[in-house]
PDB file of C-alpha atoms in Angstrom:
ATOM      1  CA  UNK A   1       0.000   0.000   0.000  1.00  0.00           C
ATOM      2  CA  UNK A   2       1.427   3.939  -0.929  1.00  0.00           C
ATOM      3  CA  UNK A   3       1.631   5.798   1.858  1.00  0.00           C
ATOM      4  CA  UNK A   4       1.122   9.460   0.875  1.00  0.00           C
ATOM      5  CA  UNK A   5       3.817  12.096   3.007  1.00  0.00           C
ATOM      6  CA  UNK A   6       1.696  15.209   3.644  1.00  0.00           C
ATOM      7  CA  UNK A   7       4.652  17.412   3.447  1.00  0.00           C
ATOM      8  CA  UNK A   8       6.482  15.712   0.548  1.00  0.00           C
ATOM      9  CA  UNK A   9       3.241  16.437  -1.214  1.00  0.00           C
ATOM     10  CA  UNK A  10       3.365  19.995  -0.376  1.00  0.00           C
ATOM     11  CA  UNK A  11       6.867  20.598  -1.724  1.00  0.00           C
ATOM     12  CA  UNK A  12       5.771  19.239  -4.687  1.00  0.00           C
ATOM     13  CA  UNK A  13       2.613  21.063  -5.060  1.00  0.00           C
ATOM     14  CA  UNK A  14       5.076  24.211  -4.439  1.00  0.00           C
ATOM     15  CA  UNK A  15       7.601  22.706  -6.753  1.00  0.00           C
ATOM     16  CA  UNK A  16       4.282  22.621  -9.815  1.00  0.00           C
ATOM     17  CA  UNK A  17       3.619  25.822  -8.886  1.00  0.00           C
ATOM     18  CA  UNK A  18       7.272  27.633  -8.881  1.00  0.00           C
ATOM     19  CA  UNK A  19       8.026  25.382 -12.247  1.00  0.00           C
ATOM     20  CA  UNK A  20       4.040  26.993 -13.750  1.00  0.00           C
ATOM     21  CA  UNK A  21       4.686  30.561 -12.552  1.00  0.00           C
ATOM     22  CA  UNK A  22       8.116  31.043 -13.766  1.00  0.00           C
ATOM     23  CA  UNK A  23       7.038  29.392 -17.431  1.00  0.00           C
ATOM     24  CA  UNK A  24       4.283  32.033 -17.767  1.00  0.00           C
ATOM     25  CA  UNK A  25       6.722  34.777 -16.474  1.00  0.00           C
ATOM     26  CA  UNK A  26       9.365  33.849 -18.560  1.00  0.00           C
ATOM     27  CA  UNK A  27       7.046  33.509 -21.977  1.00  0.00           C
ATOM     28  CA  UNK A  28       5.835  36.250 -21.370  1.00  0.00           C
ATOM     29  CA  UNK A  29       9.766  38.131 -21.107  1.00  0.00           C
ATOM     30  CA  UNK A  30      10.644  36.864 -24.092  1.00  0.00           C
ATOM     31  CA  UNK A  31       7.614  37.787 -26.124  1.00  0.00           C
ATOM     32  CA  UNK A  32       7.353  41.034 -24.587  1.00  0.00           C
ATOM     33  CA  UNK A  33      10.399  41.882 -22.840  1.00  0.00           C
ATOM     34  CA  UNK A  34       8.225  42.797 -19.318  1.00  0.00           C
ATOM     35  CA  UNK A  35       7.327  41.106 -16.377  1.00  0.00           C
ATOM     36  CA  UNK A  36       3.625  41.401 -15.072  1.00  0.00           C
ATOM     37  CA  UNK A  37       3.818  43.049 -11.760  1.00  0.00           C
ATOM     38  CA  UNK A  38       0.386  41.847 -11.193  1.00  0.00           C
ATOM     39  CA  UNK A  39       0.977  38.430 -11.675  1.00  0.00           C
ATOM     40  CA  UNK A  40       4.173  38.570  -8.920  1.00  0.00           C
ATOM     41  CA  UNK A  41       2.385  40.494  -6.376  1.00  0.00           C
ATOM     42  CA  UNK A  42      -0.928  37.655  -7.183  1.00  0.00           C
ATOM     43  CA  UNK A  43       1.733  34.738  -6.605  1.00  0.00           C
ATOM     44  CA  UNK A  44       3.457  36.225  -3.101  1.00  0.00           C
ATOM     45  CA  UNK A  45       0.333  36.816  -1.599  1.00  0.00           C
ATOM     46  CA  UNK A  46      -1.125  33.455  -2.336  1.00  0.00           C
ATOM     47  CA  UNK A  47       2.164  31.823  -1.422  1.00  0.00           C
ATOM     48  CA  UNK A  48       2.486  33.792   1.709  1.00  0.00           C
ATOM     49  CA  UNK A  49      -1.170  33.385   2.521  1.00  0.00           C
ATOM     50  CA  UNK A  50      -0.965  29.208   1.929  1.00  0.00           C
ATOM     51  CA  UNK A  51       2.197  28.836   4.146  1.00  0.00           C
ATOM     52  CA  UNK A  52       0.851  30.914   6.768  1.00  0.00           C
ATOM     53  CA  UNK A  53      -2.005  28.835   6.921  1.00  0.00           C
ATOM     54  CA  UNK A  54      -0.479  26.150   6.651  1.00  0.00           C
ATOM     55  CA  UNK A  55       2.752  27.017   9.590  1.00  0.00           C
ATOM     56  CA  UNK A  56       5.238  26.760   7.066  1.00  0.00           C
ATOM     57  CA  UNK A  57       6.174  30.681   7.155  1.00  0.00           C
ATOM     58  CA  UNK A  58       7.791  31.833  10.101  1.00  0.00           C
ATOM     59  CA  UNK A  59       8.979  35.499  11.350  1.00  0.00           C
ATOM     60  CA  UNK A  60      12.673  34.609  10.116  1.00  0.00           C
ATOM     61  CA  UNK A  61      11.423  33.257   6.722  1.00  0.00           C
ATOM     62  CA  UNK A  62       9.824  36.836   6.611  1.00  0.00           C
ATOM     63  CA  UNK A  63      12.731  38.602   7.623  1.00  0.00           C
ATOM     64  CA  UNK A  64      14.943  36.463   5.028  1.00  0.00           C
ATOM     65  CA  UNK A  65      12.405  37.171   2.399  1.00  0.00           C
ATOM     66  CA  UNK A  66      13.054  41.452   2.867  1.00  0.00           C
ATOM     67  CA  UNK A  67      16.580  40.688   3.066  1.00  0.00           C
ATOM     68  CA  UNK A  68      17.048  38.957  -0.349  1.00  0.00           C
ATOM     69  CA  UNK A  69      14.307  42.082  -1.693  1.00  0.00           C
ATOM     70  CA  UNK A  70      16.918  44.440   0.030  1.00  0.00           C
ATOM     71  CA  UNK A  71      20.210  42.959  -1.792  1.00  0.00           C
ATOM     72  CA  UNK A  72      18.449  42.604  -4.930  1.00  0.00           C
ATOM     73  CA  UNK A  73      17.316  45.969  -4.670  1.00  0.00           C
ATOM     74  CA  UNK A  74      20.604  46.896  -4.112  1.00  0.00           C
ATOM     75  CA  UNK A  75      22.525  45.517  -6.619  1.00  0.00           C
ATOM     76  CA  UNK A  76      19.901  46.517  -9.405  1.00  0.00           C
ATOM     77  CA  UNK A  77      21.136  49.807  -8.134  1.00  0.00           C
ATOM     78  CA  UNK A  78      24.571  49.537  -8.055  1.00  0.00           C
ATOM     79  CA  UNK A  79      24.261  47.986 -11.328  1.00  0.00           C
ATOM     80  CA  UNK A  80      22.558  50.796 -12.832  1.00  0.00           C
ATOM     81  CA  UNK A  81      19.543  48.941 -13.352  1.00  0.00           C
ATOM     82  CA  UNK A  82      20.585  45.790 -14.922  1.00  0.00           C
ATOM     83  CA  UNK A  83      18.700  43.916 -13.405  1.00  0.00           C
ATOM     84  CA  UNK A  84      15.605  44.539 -14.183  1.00  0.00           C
ATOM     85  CA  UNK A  85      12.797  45.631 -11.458  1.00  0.00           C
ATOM     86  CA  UNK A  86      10.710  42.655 -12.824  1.00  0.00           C
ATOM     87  CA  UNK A  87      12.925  40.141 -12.229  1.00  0.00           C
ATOM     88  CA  UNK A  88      13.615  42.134  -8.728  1.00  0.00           C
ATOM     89  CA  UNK A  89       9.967  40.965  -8.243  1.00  0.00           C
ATOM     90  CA  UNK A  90      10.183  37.505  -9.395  1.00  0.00           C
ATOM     91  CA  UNK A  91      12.741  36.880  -7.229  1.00  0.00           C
ATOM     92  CA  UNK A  92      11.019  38.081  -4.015  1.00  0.00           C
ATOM     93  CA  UNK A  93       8.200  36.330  -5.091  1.00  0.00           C
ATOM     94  CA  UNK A  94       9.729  32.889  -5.284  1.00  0.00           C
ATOM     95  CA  UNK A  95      11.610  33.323  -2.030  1.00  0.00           C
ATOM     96  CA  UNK A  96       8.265  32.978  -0.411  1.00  0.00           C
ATOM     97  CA  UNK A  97       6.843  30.076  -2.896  1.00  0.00           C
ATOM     98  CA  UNK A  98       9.940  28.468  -3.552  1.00  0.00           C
ATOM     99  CA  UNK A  99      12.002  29.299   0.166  1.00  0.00           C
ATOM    100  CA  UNK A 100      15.516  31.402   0.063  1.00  0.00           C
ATOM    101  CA  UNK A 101      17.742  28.128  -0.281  1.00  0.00           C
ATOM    102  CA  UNK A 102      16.182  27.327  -3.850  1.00  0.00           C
ATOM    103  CA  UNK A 103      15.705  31.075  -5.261  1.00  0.00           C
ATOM    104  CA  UNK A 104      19.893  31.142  -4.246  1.00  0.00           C
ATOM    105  CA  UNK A 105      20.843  27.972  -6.155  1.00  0.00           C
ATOM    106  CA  UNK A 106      17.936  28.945  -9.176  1.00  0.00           C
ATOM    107  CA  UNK A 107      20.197  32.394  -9.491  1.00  0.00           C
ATOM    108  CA  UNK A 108      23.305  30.704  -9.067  1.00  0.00           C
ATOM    109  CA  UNK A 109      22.138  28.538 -12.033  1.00  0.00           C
ATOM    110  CA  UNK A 110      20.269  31.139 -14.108  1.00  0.00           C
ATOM    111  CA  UNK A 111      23.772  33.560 -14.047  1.00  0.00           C
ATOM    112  CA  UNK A 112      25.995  30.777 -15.385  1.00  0.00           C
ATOM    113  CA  UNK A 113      23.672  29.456 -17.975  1.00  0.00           C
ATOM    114  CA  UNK A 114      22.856  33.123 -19.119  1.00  0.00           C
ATOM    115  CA  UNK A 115      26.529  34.084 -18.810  1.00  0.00           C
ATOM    116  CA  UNK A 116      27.252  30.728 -21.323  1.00  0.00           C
ATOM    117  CA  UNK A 117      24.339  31.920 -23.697  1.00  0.00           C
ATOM    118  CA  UNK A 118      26.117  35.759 -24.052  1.00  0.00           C
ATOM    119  CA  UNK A 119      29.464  34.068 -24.259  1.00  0.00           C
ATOM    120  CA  UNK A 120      28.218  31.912 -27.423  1.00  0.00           C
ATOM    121  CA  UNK A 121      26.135  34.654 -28.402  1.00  0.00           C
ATOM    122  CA  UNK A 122      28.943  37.085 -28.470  1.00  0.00           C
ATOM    123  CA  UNK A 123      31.514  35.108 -29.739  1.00  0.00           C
ATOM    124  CA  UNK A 124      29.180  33.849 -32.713  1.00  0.00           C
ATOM    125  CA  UNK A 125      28.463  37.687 -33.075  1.00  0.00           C
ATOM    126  CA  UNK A 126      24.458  36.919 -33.244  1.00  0.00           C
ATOM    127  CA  UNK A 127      24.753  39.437 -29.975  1.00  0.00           C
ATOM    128  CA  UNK A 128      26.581  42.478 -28.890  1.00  0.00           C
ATOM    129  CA  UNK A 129      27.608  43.364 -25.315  1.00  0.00           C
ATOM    130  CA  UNK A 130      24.624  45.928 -25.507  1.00  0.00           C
ATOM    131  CA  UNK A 131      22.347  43.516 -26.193  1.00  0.00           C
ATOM    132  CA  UNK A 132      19.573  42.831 -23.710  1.00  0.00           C
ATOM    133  CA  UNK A 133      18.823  39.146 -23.015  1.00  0.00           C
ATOM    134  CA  UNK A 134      15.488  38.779 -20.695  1.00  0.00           C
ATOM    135  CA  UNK A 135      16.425  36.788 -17.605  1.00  0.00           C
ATOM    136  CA  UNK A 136      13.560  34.977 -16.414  1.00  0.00           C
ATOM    137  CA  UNK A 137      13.663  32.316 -18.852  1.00  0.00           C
ATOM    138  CA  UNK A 138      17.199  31.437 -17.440  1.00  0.00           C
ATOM    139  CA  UNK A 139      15.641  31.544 -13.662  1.00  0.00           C
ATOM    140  CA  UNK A 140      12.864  28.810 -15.536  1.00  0.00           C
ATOM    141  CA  UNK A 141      16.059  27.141 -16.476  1.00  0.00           C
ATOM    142  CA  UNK A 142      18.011  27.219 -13.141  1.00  0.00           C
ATOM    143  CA  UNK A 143      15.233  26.279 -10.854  1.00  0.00           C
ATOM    144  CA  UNK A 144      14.679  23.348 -13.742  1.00  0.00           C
ATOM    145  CA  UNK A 145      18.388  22.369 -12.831  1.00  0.00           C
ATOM    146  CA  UNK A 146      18.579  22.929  -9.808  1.00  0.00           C
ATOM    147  CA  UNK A 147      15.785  20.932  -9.221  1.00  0.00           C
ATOM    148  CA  UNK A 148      17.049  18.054 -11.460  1.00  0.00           C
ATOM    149  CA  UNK A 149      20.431  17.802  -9.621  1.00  0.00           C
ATOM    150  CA  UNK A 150      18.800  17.652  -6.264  1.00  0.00           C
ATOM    151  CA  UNK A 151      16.826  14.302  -6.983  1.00  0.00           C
ATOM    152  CA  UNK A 152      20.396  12.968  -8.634  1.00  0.00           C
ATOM    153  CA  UNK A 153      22.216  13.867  -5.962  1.00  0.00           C
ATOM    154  CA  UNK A 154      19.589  12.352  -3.483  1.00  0.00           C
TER     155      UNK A 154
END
């Protein structure tokens, strides 16, 4: 007989729902170079609302959650706005679907493979260094591998 785990079920539900929302997001960068505030602020507040609910958000996951909006903020501005304030939301809106640990590894990810696709891009000369590449199809990417390598590497 399958025993169903209640929580393993959750983290995949969460898992559906990170892999859905940053699909739409990121089809919807690359078609039209913009990311739908509305649709962020739609999937924190249902996130945060669920976990709540359900005990799984807690004052330091809160606290963690303005501190990654902080340093993103921050960098966008030392950057001169390269990243984008879109993606700025994406990624606080993840750290309360997704949790802090997986929104770090999905950037980690997303920067090298988008790095590797400017490199080849470059180097082919099919782009310039002015060229804007949208980034949330490379978060889609890096949560994808992220994910992939976490149920290798057990």
């Amino acid at each position: 007989m399958c025993k169903i785990n209640k929580k393993e079920m959750g983290e995949g539900m969460y898992k559906i729902w990170t892999i859905i929302f940053l699909l739409v997001c990121g089809i919807i960068d690359i078609k039209y170079q913009i990311v739908k505030t509305k649709i962020c602020v739609i999937n924190f507040f249902s996130a945060g609302i669920i976990k709540i609910m359900a005990g799984e958000l807690h004052l330091m996951d809160v606290f963690l959650i303005v501190a990654v909006g902080i340093v993103v903020l921050l960098i966008r501005m030392v950057t001169g706005g390269a990243i984008g304030l879109g993606d700025v939301y994406i990624i606080i809106s993840l750290s309360t679907l997704a949790g802090i640990s997986e929104v770090l590894a999905m950037l980690i990810w997303a920067l090298v493979l988008c790095a590797a696709f400017a490199i080849v891009g470059i180097v082919s000369k099919k782009l310039t260094m002015e060229t804007k590449i949208p980034f949330v199809p490379f978060m889609f990417f890096g949560y994808m591998a992220n994910m992939i390598l976490e149920k290798v590497n057990g």
